Structures are given as structure tokens and as C-alpha cells.
mmCIF file of C-alpha atoms in Angstrom:
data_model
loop_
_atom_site.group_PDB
_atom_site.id
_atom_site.type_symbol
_atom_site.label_atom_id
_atom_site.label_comp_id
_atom_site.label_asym_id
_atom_site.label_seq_id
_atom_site.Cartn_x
_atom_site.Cartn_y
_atom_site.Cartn_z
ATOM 1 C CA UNK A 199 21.500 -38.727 -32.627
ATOM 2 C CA UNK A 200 20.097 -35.390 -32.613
ATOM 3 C CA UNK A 201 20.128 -35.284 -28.763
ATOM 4 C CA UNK A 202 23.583 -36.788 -28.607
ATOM 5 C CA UNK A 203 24.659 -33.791 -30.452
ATOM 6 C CA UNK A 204 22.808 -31.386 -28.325
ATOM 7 C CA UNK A 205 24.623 -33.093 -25.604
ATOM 8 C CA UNK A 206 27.761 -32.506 -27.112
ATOM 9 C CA UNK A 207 27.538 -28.713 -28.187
ATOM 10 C CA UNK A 208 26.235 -28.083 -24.149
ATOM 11 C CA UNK A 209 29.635 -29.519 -23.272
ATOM 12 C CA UNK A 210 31.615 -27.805 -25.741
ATOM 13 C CA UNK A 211 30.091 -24.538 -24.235
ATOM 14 C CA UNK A 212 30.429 -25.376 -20.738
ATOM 15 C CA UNK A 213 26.575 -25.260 -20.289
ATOM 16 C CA UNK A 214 24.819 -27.575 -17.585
ATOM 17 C CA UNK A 215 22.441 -30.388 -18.539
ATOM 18 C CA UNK A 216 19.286 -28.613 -17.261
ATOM 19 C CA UNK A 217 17.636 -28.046 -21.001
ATOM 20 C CA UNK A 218 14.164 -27.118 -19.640
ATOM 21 C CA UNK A 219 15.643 -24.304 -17.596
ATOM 22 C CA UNK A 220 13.091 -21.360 -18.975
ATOM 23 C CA UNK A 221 12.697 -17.795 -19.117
ATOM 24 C CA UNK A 222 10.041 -18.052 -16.348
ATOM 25 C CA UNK A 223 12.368 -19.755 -14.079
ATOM 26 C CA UNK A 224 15.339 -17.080 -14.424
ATOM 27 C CA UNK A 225 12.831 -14.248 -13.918
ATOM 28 C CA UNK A 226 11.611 -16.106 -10.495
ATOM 29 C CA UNK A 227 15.411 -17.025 -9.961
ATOM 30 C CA UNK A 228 16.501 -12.911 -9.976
ATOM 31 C CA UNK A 229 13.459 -11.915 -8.115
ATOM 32 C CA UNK A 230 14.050 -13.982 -5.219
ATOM 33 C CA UNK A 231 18.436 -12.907 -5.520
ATOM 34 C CA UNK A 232 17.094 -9.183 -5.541
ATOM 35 C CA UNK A 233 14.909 -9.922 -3.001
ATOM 36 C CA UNK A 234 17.830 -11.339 -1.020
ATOM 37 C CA UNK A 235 20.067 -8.411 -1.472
ATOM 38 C CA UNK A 236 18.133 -5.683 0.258
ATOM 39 C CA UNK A 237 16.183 -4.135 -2.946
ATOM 40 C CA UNK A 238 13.302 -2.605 -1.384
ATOM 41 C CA UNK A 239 10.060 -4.761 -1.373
ATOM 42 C CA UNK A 240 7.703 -2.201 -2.564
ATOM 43 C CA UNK A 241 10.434 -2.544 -5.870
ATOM 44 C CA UNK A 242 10.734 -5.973 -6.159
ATOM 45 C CA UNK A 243 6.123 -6.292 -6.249
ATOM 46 C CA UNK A 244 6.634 -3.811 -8.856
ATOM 47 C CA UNK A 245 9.282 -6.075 -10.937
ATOM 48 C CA UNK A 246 6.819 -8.992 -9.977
ATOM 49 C CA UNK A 247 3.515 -6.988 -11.371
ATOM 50 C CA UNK A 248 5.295 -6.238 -14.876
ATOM 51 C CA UNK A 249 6.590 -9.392 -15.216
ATOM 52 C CA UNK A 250 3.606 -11.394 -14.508
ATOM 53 C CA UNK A 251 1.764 -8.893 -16.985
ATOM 54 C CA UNK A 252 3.854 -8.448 -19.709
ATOM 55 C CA UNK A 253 6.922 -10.701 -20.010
ATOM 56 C CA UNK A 254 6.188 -14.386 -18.815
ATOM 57 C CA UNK A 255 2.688 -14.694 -20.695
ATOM 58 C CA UNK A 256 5.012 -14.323 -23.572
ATOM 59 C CA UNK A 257 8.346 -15.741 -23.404
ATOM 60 C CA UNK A 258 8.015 -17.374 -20.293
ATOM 61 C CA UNK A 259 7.873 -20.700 -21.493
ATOM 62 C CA UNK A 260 10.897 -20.514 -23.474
ATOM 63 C CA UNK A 261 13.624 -22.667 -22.384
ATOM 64 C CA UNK A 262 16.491 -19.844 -22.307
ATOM 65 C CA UNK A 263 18.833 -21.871 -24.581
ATOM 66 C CA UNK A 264 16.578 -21.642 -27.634
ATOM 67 C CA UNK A 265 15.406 -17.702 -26.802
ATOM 68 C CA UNK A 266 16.535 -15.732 -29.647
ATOM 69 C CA UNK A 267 16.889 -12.394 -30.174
ATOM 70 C CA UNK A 268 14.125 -11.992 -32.931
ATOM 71 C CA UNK A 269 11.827 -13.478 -30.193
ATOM 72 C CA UNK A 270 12.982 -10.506 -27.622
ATOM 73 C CA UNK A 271 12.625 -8.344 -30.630
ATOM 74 C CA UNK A 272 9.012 -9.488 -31.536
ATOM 75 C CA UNK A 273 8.386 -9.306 -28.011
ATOM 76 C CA UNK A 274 9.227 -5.790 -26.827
ATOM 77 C CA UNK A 275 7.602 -4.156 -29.700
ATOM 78 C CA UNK A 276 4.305 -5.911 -29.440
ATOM 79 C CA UNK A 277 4.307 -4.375 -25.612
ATOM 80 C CA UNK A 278 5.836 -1.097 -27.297
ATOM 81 C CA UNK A 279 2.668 0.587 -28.218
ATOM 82 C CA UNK A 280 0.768 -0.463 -24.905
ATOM 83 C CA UNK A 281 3.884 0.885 -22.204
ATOM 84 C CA UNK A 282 5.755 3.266 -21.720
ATOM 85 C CA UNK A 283 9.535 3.623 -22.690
ATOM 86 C CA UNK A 284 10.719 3.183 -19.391
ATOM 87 C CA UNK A 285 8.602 0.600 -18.682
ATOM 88 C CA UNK A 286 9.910 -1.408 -21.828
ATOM 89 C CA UNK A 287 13.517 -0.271 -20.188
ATOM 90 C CA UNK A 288 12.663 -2.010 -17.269
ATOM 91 C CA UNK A 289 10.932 -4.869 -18.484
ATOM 92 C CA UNK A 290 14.210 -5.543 -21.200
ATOM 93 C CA UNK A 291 16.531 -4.975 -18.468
ATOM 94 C CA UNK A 292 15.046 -7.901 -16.027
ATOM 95 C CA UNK A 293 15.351 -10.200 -18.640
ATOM 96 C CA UNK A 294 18.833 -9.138 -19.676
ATOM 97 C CA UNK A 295 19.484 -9.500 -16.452
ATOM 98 C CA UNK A 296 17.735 -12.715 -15.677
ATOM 99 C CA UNK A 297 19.926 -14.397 -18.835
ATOM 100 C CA UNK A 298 22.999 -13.161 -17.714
ATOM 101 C CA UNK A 299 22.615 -14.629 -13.968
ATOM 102 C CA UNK A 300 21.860 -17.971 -16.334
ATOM 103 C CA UNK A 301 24.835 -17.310 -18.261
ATOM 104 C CA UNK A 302 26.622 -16.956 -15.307
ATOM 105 C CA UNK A 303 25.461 -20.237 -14.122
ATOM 106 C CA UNK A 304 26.204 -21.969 -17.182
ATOM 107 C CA UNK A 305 22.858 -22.590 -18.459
ATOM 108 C CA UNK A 306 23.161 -20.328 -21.616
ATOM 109 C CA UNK A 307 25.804 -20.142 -23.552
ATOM 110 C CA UNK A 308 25.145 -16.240 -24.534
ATOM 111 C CA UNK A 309 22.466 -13.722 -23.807
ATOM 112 C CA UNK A 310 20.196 -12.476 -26.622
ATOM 113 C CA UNK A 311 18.416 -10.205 -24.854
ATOM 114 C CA UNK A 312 21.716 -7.877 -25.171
ATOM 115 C CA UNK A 313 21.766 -7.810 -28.705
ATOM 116 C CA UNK A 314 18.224 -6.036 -28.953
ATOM 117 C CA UNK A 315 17.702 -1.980 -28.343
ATOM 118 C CA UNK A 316 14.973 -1.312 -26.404
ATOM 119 C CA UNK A 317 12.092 -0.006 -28.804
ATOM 120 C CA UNK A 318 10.612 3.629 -27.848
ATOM 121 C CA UNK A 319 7.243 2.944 -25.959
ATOM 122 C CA UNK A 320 4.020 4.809 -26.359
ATOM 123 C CA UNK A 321 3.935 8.049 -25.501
ATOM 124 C CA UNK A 322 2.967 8.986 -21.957
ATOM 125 C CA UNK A 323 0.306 11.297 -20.888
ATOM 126 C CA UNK A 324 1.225 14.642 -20.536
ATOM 127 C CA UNK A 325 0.405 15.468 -16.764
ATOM 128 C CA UNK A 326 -2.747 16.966 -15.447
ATOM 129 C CA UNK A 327 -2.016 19.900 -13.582
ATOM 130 C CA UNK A 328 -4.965 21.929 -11.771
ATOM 131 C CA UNK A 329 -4.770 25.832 -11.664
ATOM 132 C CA UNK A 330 -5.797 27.033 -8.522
ATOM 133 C CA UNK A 331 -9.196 28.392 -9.938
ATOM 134 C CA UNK A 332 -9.694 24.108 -11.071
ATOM 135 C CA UNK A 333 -8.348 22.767 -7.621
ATOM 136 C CA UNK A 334 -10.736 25.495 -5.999
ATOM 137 C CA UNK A 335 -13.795 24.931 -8.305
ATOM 138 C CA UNK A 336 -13.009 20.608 -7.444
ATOM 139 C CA UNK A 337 -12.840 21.092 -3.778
ATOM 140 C CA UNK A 338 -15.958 23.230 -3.526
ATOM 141 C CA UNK A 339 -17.731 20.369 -5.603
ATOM 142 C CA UNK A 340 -16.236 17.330 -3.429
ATOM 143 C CA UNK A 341 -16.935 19.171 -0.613
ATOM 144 C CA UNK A 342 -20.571 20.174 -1.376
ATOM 145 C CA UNK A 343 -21.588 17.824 -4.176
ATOM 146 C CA UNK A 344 -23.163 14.572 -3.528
ATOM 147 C CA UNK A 345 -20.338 11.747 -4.818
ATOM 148 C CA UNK A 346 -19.263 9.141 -2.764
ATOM 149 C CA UNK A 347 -16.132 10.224 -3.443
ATOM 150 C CA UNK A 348 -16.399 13.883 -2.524
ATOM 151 C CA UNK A 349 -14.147 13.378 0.936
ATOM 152 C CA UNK A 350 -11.268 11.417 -1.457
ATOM 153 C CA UNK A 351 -10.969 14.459 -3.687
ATOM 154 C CA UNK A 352 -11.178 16.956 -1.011
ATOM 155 C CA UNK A 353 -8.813 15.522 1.604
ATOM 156 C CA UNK A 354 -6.365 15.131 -1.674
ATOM 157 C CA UNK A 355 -6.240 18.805 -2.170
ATOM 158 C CA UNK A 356 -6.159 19.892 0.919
ATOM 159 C CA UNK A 357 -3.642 17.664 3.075
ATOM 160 C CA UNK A 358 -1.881 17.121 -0.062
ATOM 161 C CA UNK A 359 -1.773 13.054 0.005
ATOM 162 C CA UNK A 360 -0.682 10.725 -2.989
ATOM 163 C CA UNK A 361 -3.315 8.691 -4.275
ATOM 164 C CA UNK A 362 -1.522 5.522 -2.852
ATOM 165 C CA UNK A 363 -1.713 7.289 0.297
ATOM 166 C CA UNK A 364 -5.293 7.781 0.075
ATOM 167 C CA UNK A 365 -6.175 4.373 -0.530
ATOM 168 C CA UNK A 366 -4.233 2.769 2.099
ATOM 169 C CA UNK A 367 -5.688 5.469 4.887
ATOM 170 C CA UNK A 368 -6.771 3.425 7.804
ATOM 171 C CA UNK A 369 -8.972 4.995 10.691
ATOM 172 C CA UNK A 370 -6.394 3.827 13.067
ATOM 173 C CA UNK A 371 -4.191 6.491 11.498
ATOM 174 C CA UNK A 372 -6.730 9.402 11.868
ATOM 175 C CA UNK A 373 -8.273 11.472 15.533
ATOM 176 C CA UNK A 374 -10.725 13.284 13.914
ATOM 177 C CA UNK A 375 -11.088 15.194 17.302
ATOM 178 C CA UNK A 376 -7.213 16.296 17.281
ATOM 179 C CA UNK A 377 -7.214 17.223 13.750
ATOM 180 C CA UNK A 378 -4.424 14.712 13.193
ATOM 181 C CA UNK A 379 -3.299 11.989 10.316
ATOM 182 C CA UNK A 380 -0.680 9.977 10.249
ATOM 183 C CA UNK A 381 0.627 8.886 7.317
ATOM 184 C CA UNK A 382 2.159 5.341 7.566
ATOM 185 C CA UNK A 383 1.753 3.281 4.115
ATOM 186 C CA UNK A 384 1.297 3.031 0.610
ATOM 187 C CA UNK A 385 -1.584 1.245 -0.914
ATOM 188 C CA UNK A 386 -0.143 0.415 -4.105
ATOM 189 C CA UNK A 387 2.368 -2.569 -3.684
ATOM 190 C CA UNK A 388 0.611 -3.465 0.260
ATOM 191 C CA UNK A 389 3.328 -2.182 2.187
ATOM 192 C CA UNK A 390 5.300 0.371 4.511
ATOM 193 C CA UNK A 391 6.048 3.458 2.755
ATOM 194 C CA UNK A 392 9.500 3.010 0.683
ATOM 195 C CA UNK A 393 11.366 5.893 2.966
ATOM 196 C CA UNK A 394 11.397 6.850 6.508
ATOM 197 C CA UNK A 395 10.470 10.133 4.934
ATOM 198 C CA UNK A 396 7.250 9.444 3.772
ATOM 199 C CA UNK A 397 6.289 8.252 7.147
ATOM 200 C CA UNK A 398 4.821 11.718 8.620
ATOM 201 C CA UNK A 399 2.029 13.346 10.456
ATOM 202 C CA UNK A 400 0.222 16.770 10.670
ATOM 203 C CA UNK A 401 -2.269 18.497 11.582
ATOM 204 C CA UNK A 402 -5.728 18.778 9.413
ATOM 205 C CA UNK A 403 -7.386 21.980 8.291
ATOM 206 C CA UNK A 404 -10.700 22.063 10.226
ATOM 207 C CA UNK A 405 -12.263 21.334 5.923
ATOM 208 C CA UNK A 406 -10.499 18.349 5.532
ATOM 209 C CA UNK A 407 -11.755 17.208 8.976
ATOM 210 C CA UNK A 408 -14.563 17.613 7.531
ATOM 211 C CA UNK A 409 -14.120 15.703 5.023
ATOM 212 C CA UNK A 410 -12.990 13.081 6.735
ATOM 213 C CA UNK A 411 -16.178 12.927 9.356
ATOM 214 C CA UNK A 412 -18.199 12.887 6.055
ATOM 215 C CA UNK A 413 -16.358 9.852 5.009
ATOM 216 C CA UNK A 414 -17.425 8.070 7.964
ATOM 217 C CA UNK A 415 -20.737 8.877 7.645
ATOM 218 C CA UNK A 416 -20.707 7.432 4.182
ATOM 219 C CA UNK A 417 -19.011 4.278 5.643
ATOM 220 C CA UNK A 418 -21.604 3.794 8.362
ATOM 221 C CA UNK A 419 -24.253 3.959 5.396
ATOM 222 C CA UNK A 420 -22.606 1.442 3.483
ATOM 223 C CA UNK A 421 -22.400 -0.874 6.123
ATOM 224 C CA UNK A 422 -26.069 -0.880 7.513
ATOM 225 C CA UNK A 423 -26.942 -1.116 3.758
ATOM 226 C CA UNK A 424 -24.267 -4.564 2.930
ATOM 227 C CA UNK A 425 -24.742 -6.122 5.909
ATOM 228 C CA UNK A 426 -22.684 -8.690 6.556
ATOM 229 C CA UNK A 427 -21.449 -8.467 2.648
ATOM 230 C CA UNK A 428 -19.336 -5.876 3.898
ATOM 231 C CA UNK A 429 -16.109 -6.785 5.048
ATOM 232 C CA UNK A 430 -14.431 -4.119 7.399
ATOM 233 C CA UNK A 431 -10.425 -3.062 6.509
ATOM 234 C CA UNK A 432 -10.495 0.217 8.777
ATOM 235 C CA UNK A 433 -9.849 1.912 5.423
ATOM 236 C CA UNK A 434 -11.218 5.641 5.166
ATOM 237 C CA UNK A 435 -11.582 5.238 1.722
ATOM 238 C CA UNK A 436 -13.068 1.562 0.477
ATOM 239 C CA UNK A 437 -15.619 0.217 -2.044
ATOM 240 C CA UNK A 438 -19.077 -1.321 -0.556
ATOM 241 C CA UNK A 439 -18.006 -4.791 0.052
ATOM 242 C CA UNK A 440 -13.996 -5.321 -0.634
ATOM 243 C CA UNK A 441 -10.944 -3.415 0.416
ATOM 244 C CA UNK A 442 -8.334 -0.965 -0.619
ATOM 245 C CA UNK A 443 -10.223 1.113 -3.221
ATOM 246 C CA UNK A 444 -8.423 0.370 -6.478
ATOM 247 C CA UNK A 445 -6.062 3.044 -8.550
ATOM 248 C CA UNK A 446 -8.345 2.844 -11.529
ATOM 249 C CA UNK A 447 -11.807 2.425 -9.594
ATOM 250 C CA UNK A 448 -10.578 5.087 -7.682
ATOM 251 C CA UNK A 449 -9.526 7.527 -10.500
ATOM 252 C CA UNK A 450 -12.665 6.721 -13.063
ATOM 253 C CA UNK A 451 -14.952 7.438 -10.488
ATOM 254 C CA UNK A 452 -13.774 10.609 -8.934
ATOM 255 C CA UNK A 453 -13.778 11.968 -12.576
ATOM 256 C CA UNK A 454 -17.283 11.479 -13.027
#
């Protein structure tokens, strides 16, 4: 009787039979209709990362017609004091958005997730700036100190790249004899730069040429000492044995 009844109040609200429709599937479903539309790839990874980290471990598993909007609630403030507030934005608005498509479709018959405010986040970081007496003091260190690192830091200051940039630097990209880089992709999401824009070249100062040739010094070392553990990206910048070097590995180590 009870699913009789169930049957009944889906008809009354004009929503479809599919009851196991869940929030996991309506994420995937917008995803792929973003995806479809043009938004830029390097955007929808980024929607796919959060999501995968902070939304379907949680509610994904809920079928969307029984989601309420103390579950959204109890959701986005458990993730509150770990993100940021615009990452909570985001992260509230794909589901929003994600019910309303199922709304749309008729497989909820309203959409919680607009009844909740989006909780303030933790609060971020204030930003690291270097005075030009730090950036000098770092360059002379990654440039004359003995970190593996060293060439990372110092081509950062002195051609000016993003750390995404750094990472995804392939030899193919560099003529250490010209002086040249080019600049063609971001390591973060795997991809093409997001703008035509950031696609650019110039010319090195004869320091951070330098810093490059020390790099593949380094690289040559590494290689003779993995042997065949080490498996060859043509990045400038790599850990011993896997590829891209990662944001945190990356960051930790060139602190130390």
C-alpha cells in the first residue's frame, strides 16, 4: 500500500517513475550538459574534482526525491570549516543546479537545495607576497643553494610563470641555446591553457637559462640513478619516478 501511494503522489506531481534517480546521477547528468554546451574543459575537471571530493561522498547516494533541505544544510556546513566560501558557492550552486535540471525533467517535484543559504566558509589565507629584498634573497638561494628544487623557484621569479605553468613545462617547449620558452599548458586540470592569451613565448634572461640547464642536469642524475623506475614525461620539472610534479609536493618542498 505504501508504494501504491508513492505511486500516486509521483503522479499527482507530474514526476516520472524513476525513484532511484540520485544526487550522483544529476551531478554526472549536468556535467556531461555543461560539457556539451561549450563550458571550457579546464572548468568542467574543476566542477568534476570538487564534486568527487566533497559533494557525492556525501549526498551522492541520495535518491533526489527524498533529499531534504536539512540534509543540504548538514552538508554544506560540515565542508564549511574545511573550504572556502566560494568554494561552498560553487559546490551549492552545482547541486542547485543539478536538482533543478531534475526538476525540469520531472524527477523532483521541488528543489531543496534552494531553500538553504550558503554557509560562510573558512577563512582563506591571506596571500604571500615577497618584497623584492625576499624574492632577491630566494633567487640567490635557488640559484646557489643545493635543493632539487632550486631551478623551480628561480625560473618562477625570474620568467614570471604560474605554478601550473611550471609543472606542466615540457623540454619540447624550451631551446636552451635561443634563450626561448614557450608557454603552451597548464598542469593543473591536464590541458591547453584556458585562453589564447596564456599561450605565449619569450625570451629567457641568460639566469634563468641557467636555471633551466641546471634542471637538466638534475634530470640526467635522476635518471642514471632510477633506472628504468623512471618513467620519462619531457617535463622540466618532475619527481624521480612519476610525472607532473604535484601542487602540494611541489609547494612543501620548495619551502623547505
Amino acid at each position: 500500500m505504501e508504494k501504491l501511494a508513492e505511486e500516486v503522489d509521483d503522479l499527482e506531481k507530474g514526476i516520472q517513475a524513476d525513484r532511484n534517480y540520485t544526487v550522483e546521477r544529476g551531478i554526472n547528468d549536468l556535467l556531461k550538459v555543461l560539457a556539451a554546451h561549450g563550458r571550457a574543459d579546464t572548468t568542467v575537471q574543476t566542477y568534476r574534482e570538487l564534486v568527487d571530493l566533497h559533494l557525492i561522498p556525501h549526498l551522492g547516494k541520495a535518491r533526489v526525491r527524498e533529499l531534504t533541505a536539512d540534509d543540504v544544510e548538514t552538508w554544506l556546513f560540515d565542508r564549511a570549516d574545511k573550504l572556502s566560501t566560494s568554494t561552498l558557492g560553487i559546490l551549492h550552486g552545482l547541486l542547485t543546479r543539478a536538482l533543478r535540471r531534475a526538476q525540469r525533467h520531472d524527477k523532483v517535484a521541488r528543489n531543496v537545495s534552494e531553500l538553504v543559504d550558503t554557509p560562510r566558509g573558512r577563512a582563506s589565507r591571506p596571500s604571500m607576497l615577497l618584497s623584492v629584498k625576499q624574492a632577491t634573497l630566494r633567487l640567490r638561494e635557488a640559484l646557489h643553494g643545493r635543493h632539487r628544487l632550486g631551478p623551480y623557484v628561480a625560473l618562477g621569479l625570474l620568467a614570471g610563470l604560474r605554478t601550473e605553468e611550471l609543472r606542466a613545462l615540457r623540454w619540447e617547449q624550451v631551446d636552451l641555446e635561443a634563450g626561448t620558452v614557450v608557454v603552451v599548458r597548464f598542469a593543473r586540470f591536464g590541458g591547453d591553457t584556458k585562453t589564447a592569451k596564456s599561450r605565449r613565448g619569450f625570451r629567457l634572461s641568460q639566469l634563468a637559462v641557467d636555471a633551466l640547464f641546471a634542471a637538466r642536469a638534475q634530470q640526467a642524475a635522476d635518471k642514471l640513478a632510477a633506472g628504468p623506475a623512471y618513467r620519462d614525461h619531457d617535463l622540466v620539472f618532475a619527481s624521480l619516478t612519476d610525472g607532473p610534479g604535484r601542487r602540494s609536493r611541489c609547494c612543501t618542498d620548495s619551502r623547505r
